[in-house]
Amino acid sequence: MTDKANSVTQAMLSRRSVRAFTQQPVGGDVIRRLLSTAARAPSGGNLQPWQIFVVGGDELTRLKAIMRERVREAPRGEEPEYAVYPEELVSPYRDYRFQLGEDLYAELGIPREDKAGRMAWFAQNYQFFDAPLALFCYVDRRMGPPQWSDLGMFLQSLMLLLREEGLDSCAQECWSLYHRTLADFLEPPEELMLFTGMSIGYADTDAPANRLRSRRAALDEFARFRGI
């Protein structure tokens, strides 16, 4: 009989992008175990295109110091290697994104006209929202869209496993804006391209940012059924 407390459904419903973490550490053995299990995620042709870097401890402290300076120097980032969003983001996708931003900043009490406040908050991405672990997912540049979808399945599998373990996460494609700085730090092989970062740890349940529960479209807005 399935333990509902640890079911896939419960992990899905409780997973969210956590943007404030406690200082409670995450053991290296735990993240190694969860990554090994996540590697069972589907992968076309069994290519397993994900290449993962995990940073914690003193190395994470060093990276955060580098990023504080780098964000001050280049607040708009570096030339990205891929577009996180289409240049022309049309409705309803544009509306979903806009609503998420408005909901988040409402929880934080940062009005739209406070551009400096919003930029300062966004910069917290590069401090991992105080999480004790950072993860970066790379892919071989020679891979194509099907393999990028494999990355998504791997990362989703990991995030659900983290929830089963009582941990939280925040996937952060915004790290693509500083891929050169990160490459100087991590020194990945040249054939690897950064896809995303991820903060991992235990949610600070008292933080205003973590009151946000992002909205989702109703079933009839994205699903069509025939013959059933």
mmCIF file of C-alpha atoms in Angstrom:
data_model
loop_
_atom_site.group_PDB
_atom_site.id
_atom_site.type_symbol
_atom_site.label_atom_id
_atom_site.label_comp_id
_atom_site.label_asym_id
_atom_site.label_seq_id
_atom_site.Cartn_x
_atom_site.Cartn_y
_atom_site.Cartn_z
ATOM 1 C CA MET A 1 0.000 0.000 0.000
ATOM 2 C CA THR A 2 1.343 3.422 -0.996
ATOM 3 C CA ASP A 3 2.348 5.731 1.823
ATOM 4 C CA LYS A 4 0.471 8.865 0.776
ATOM 5 C CA ALA A 5 2.884 11.056 2.735
ATOM 6 C CA ASN A 6 5.638 9.947 0.375
ATOM 7 C CA SER A 7 3.606 9.501 -2.803
ATOM 8 C CA VAL A 8 4.465 11.013 -6.159
ATOM 9 C CA THR A 9 1.218 12.981 -5.953
ATOM 10 C CA GLN A 10 2.201 14.510 -2.620
ATOM 11 C CA ALA A 11 5.664 15.365 -3.910
ATOM 12 C CA MET A 12 4.147 17.045 -6.980
ATOM 13 C CA LEU A 13 1.628 19.047 -4.972
ATOM 14 C CA SER A 14 4.164 20.184 -2.388
ATOM 15 C CA ARG A 15 6.969 21.013 -4.832
ATOM 16 C CA ARG A 16 7.431 24.713 -5.483
ATOM 17 C CA SER A 17 10.187 27.194 -6.209
ATOM 18 C CA VAL A 18 11.538 28.043 -2.757
ATOM 19 C CA ARG A 19 13.212 31.446 -2.572
ATOM 20 C CA ALA A 20 14.396 31.505 1.048
ATOM 21 C CA PHE A 21 16.245 28.705 2.812
ATOM 22 C CA THR A 22 17.411 27.970 6.349
ATOM 23 C CA GLN A 23 21.037 27.286 7.181
ATOM 24 C CA GLN A 24 20.334 23.624 7.962
ATOM 25 C CA PRO A 25 22.976 21.666 6.041
ATOM 26 C CA VAL A 26 22.328 18.953 3.458
ATOM 27 C CA GLY A 27 24.615 15.952 3.714
ATOM 28 C CA GLY A 28 26.813 15.051 0.787
ATOM 29 C CA ASP A 29 25.652 11.451 1.072
ATOM 30 C CA VAL A 30 22.030 12.582 0.690
ATOM 31 C CA ILE A 31 22.537 14.546 -2.520
ATOM 32 C CA ARG A 32 24.694 11.767 -3.972
ATOM 33 C CA ARG A 33 21.965 9.217 -3.292
ATOM 34 C CA LEU A 34 19.218 11.379 -4.764
ATOM 35 C CA LEU A 35 21.238 12.176 -7.883
ATOM 36 C CA SER A 36 21.905 8.477 -8.414
ATOM 37 C CA THR A 37 18.183 7.748 -8.191
ATOM 38 C CA ALA A 38 17.236 10.691 -10.434
ATOM 39 C CA ALA A 39 19.507 9.211 -13.097
ATOM 40 C CA ARG A 40 16.739 6.655 -13.704
ATOM 41 C CA ALA A 41 14.798 9.470 -15.428
ATOM 42 C CA PRO A 42 13.720 8.789 -19.031
ATOM 43 C CA SER A 43 16.330 9.479 -21.685
ATOM 44 C CA GLY A 44 15.856 8.876 -25.395
ATOM 45 C CA GLY A 45 18.340 6.274 -26.598
ATOM 46 C CA ASN A 46 19.651 6.176 -23.017
ATOM 47 C CA LEU A 47 22.013 9.067 -23.838
ATOM 48 C CA GLN A 48 21.757 10.469 -20.292
ATOM 49 C CA PRO A 49 22.928 13.921 -21.451
ATOM 50 C CA TRP A 50 22.951 15.610 -18.041
ATOM 51 C CA GLN A 51 26.275 16.656 -16.548
ATOM 52 C CA ILE A 52 25.944 17.837 -12.960
ATOM 53 C CA PHE A 53 28.133 19.999 -10.710
ATOM 54 C CA VAL A 54 27.249 20.349 -7.002
ATOM 55 C CA VAL A 55 28.783 23.074 -4.840
ATOM 56 C CA GLY A 56 28.604 23.486 -1.064
ATOM 57 C CA GLY A 57 30.622 24.472 1.991
ATOM 58 C CA ASP A 58 33.578 26.825 1.567
ATOM 59 C CA GLU A 59 33.391 26.532 -2.211
ATOM 60 C CA LEU A 60 29.820 27.817 -2.180
ATOM 61 C CA THR A 61 30.881 30.720 0.038
ATOM 62 C CA ARG A 62 33.614 31.553 -2.468
ATOM 63 C CA LEU A 63 31.215 31.407 -5.417
ATOM 64 C CA LYS A 64 28.720 33.678 -3.656
ATOM 65 C CA ALA A 65 31.455 36.254 -3.035
ATOM 66 C CA ILE A 66 32.440 36.131 -6.704
ATOM 67 C CA MET A 67 28.835 36.614 -7.754
ATOM 68 C CA ARG A 68 28.221 39.567 -5.432
ATOM 69 C CA GLU A 69 31.013 41.397 -7.208
ATOM 70 C CA ARG A 70 30.068 40.172 -10.671
ATOM 71 C CA VAL A 71 26.432 41.254 -10.358
ATOM 72 C CA ARG A 72 27.608 44.725 -9.331
ATOM 73 C CA GLU A 73 29.978 44.892 -12.307
ATOM 74 C CA ALA A 74 27.549 43.527 -14.895
ATOM 75 C CA PRO A 75 23.972 43.784 -13.573
ATOM 76 C CA ARG A 76 22.549 42.743 -16.942
ATOM 77 C CA GLY A 77 24.737 39.670 -17.099
ATOM 78 C CA GLU A 78 26.829 38.338 -19.951
ATOM 79 C CA GLU A 79 25.808 37.400 -23.480
ATOM 80 C CA PRO A 80 23.672 34.266 -22.927
ATOM 81 C CA GLU A 81 24.183 31.144 -24.988
ATOM 82 C CA TYR A 82 20.465 30.487 -25.301
ATOM 83 C CA ALA A 83 17.223 32.417 -24.835
ATOM 84 C CA VAL A 84 15.405 31.472 -21.645
ATOM 85 C CA TYR A 85 12.192 32.901 -23.122
ATOM 86 C CA PRO A 86 11.175 33.555 -26.743
ATOM 87 C CA GLU A 87 11.859 37.106 -27.884
ATOM 88 C CA GLU A 88 8.167 37.538 -28.683
ATOM 89 C CA LEU A 89 6.363 35.906 -25.771
ATOM 90 C CA VAL A 90 2.693 35.804 -26.770
ATOM 91 C CA SER A 91 -0.481 35.303 -24.751
ATOM 92 C CA PRO A 92 -1.293 33.256 -22.722
ATOM 93 C CA TYR A 93 2.352 32.488 -21.873
ATOM 94 C CA ARG A 94 3.232 36.153 -21.433
ATOM 95 C CA ASP A 95 0.247 36.520 -19.085
ATOM 96 C CA TYR A 96 1.307 33.547 -16.965
ATOM 97 C CA ARG A 97 4.799 34.975 -16.554
ATOM 98 C CA PHE A 98 3.553 38.485 -15.775
ATOM 99 C CA GLN A 99 1.119 37.175 -13.163
ATOM 100 C CA LEU A 100 3.826 35.153 -11.432
ATOM 101 C CA GLY A 101 6.029 38.230 -11.133
ATOM 102 C CA GLU A 102 3.211 40.368 -9.793
ATOM 103 C CA ASP A 103 2.200 37.705 -7.260
ATOM 104 C CA LEU A 104 5.764 37.268 -6.029
ATOM 105 C CA TYR A 105 6.497 40.960 -5.632
ATOM 106 C CA ALA A 106 3.152 41.451 -3.902
ATOM 107 C CA GLU A 107 4.200 38.893 -1.279
ATOM 108 C CA LEU A 108 7.530 40.698 -0.924
ATOM 109 C CA GLY A 109 5.915 44.133 -0.732
ATOM 110 C CA ILE A 110 7.993 45.526 -3.610
ATOM 111 C CA PRO A 111 5.837 47.702 -5.901
ATOM 112 C CA ARG A 112 6.339 47.787 -9.665
ATOM 113 C CA GLU A 113 7.772 51.314 -9.583
ATOM 114 C CA ASP A 114 10.560 50.216 -7.199
ATOM 115 C CA LYS A 115 12.886 49.020 -9.951
ATOM 116 C CA ALA A 116 15.957 49.073 -7.701
ATOM 117 C CA GLY A 117 14.164 46.981 -5.088
ATOM 118 C CA ARG A 118 13.123 44.420 -7.667
ATOM 119 C CA MET A 119 16.628 44.210 -9.109
ATOM 120 C CA ALA A 120 18.082 43.771 -5.624
ATOM 121 C CA TRP A 121 15.665 40.942 -4.963
ATOM 122 C CA PHE A 122 16.455 39.271 -8.296
ATOM 123 C CA ALA A 123 20.149 39.397 -7.409
ATOM 124 C CA GLN A 124 19.390 37.013 -4.540
ATOM 125 C CA ASN A 125 19.208 34.287 -7.181
ATOM 126 C CA TYR A 126 22.989 34.507 -7.359
ATOM 127 C CA GLN A 127 23.252 34.022 -3.602
ATOM 128 C CA PHE A 128 21.118 30.876 -3.917
ATOM 129 C CA PHE A 129 18.556 32.413 -1.565
ATOM 130 C CA ASP A 130 20.909 31.319 1.256
ATOM 131 C CA ALA A 131 20.548 27.612 0.375
ATOM 132 C CA PRO A 132 23.395 25.358 1.583
ATOM 133 C CA LEU A 133 23.783 23.569 -1.763
ATOM 134 C CA ALA A 134 23.975 24.737 -5.364
ATOM 135 C CA LEU A 135 23.588 22.460 -8.368
ATOM 136 C CA PHE A 136 24.402 23.231 -11.997
ATOM 137 C CA CYS A 137 23.199 21.224 -14.953
ATOM 138 C CA TYR A 138 25.258 21.243 -18.155
ATOM 139 C CA VAL A 139 24.712 19.565 -21.529
ATOM 140 C CA ASP A 140 27.012 18.756 -24.433
ATOM 141 C CA ARG A 141 26.707 21.499 -27.075
ATOM 142 C CA ARG A 142 26.241 18.873 -29.765
ATOM 143 C CA MET A 143 22.965 17.706 -28.268
ATOM 144 C CA GLY A 144 19.607 18.836 -29.655
ATOM 145 C CA PRO A 145 16.089 19.650 -28.366
ATOM 146 C CA PRO A 146 15.195 16.014 -27.517
ATOM 147 C CA GLN A 147 18.196 15.803 -25.197
ATOM 148 C CA TRP A 148 17.274 19.153 -23.612
ATOM 149 C CA SER A 149 13.894 17.599 -22.802
ATOM 150 C CA ASP A 150 15.811 14.770 -21.112
ATOM 151 C CA LEU A 151 17.432 17.393 -18.869
ATOM 152 C CA GLY A 152 13.991 18.572 -17.808
ATOM 153 C CA MET A 153 12.894 15.048 -16.927
ATOM 154 C CA PHE A 154 16.063 14.466 -14.932
ATOM 155 C CA LEU A 155 15.701 17.738 -13.017
ATOM 156 C CA GLN A 156 11.987 17.157 -12.346
ATOM 157 C CA SER A 157 12.818 13.680 -11.046
ATOM 158 C CA LEU A 158 15.446 15.165 -8.745
ATOM 159 C CA MET A 159 13.108 17.862 -7.439
ATOM 160 C CA LEU A 160 10.446 15.281 -6.600
ATOM 161 C CA LEU A 161 13.013 13.107 -4.846
ATOM 162 C CA LEU A 162 14.137 16.147 -2.872
ATOM 163 C CA ARG A 163 10.562 16.663 -1.691
ATOM 164 C CA GLU A 164 10.308 13.015 -0.661
ATOM 165 C CA GLU A 165 13.439 13.621 1.422
ATOM 166 C CA GLY A 166 11.881 16.726 3.027
ATOM 167 C CA LEU A 167 14.088 19.084 1.014
ATOM 168 C CA ASP A 168 13.188 21.987 -1.254
ATOM 169 C CA SER A 169 14.654 23.529 -4.371
ATOM 170 C CA CYS A 170 14.507 26.379 -6.852
ATOM 171 C CA ALA A 171 15.505 25.798 -10.478
ATOM 172 C CA GLN A 172 17.241 28.921 -11.822
ATOM 173 C CA GLU A 173 17.762 29.287 -15.559
ATOM 174 C CA CYS A 174 18.848 32.867 -14.800
ATOM 175 C CA TRP A 175 22.329 31.435 -14.214
ATOM 176 C CA SER A 176 22.676 31.269 -17.995
ATOM 177 C CA LEU A 177 23.204 35.054 -17.829
ATOM 178 C CA TYR A 178 26.530 34.492 -16.061
ATOM 179 C CA HIS A 179 27.702 31.324 -17.788
ATOM 180 C CA ARG A 180 31.220 32.702 -18.407
ATOM 181 C CA THR A 181 31.798 33.633 -14.767
ATOM 182 C CA LEU A 182 30.505 30.242 -13.677
ATOM 183 C CA ALA A 183 32.726 28.470 -16.207
ATOM 184 C CA ASP A 184 35.760 30.266 -14.750
ATOM 185 C CA PHE A 185 34.773 28.902 -11.348
ATOM 186 C CA LEU A 186 33.683 25.338 -12.234
ATOM 187 C CA GLU A 187 36.049 24.806 -15.181
ATOM 188 C CA PRO A 188 33.741 22.468 -17.126
ATOM 189 C CA PRO A 189 35.011 20.895 -20.362
ATOM 190 C CA GLU A 190 34.620 23.286 -23.293
ATOM 191 C CA GLU A 191 32.045 21.074 -24.986
ATOM 192 C CA LEU A 192 29.620 21.555 -22.094
ATOM 193 C CA MET A 193 26.998 24.315 -22.089
ATOM 194 C CA LEU A 194 25.245 25.541 -18.960
ATOM 195 C CA PHE A 195 21.501 24.903 -18.894
ATOM 196 C CA THR A 196 20.423 25.855 -15.380
ATOM 197 C CA GLY A 197 21.346 26.278 -11.760
ATOM 198 C CA MET A 198 19.380 25.042 -8.761
ATOM 199 C CA SER A 199 19.309 25.993 -5.087
ATOM 200 C CA ILE A 200 18.758 23.085 -2.688
ATOM 201 C CA GLY A 201 18.038 23.046 1.030
ATOM 202 C CA TYR A 202 15.304 23.375 3.633
ATOM 203 C CA ALA A 203 12.656 26.055 3.137
ATOM 204 C CA ASP A 204 12.416 28.966 5.539
ATOM 205 C CA THR A 205 8.689 28.660 6.157
ATOM 206 C CA ASP A 206 8.485 32.122 7.714
ATOM 207 C CA ALA A 207 9.882 33.953 4.675
ATOM 208 C CA PRO A 208 7.343 36.066 2.717
ATOM 209 C CA ALA A 209 8.653 34.768 -0.621
ATOM 210 C CA ASN A 210 7.687 31.240 0.372
ATOM 211 C CA ARG A 211 4.061 32.173 0.857
ATOM 212 C CA LEU A 212 3.757 32.239 -2.924
ATOM 213 C CA ARG A 213 1.985 29.349 -4.589
ATOM 214 C CA SER A 214 2.184 29.935 -8.333
ATOM 215 C CA ARG A 215 -1.053 29.679 -10.257
ATOM 216 C CA ARG A 216 -1.677 26.984 -12.859
ATOM 217 C CA ALA A 217 -3.948 26.993 -15.883
ATOM 218 C CA ALA A 218 -7.151 24.975 -15.632
ATOM 219 C CA LEU A 219 -7.171 21.568 -17.339
ATOM 220 C CA ASP A 220 -9.431 22.708 -20.192
ATOM 221 C CA GLU A 221 -6.957 25.500 -21.039
ATOM 222 C CA PHE A 222 -4.153 23.117 -22.012
ATOM 223 C CA ALA A 223 -5.649 19.646 -22.574
ATOM 224 C CA ARG A 224 -7.866 18.304 -25.375
ATOM 225 C CA PHE A 225 -9.528 14.902 -25.355
ATOM 226 C CA ARG A 226 -10.899 12.812 -28.184
ATOM 227 C CA GLY A 227 -12.800 9.557 -27.827
ATOM 228 C CA ILE A 228 -12.840 9.672 -24.023
#
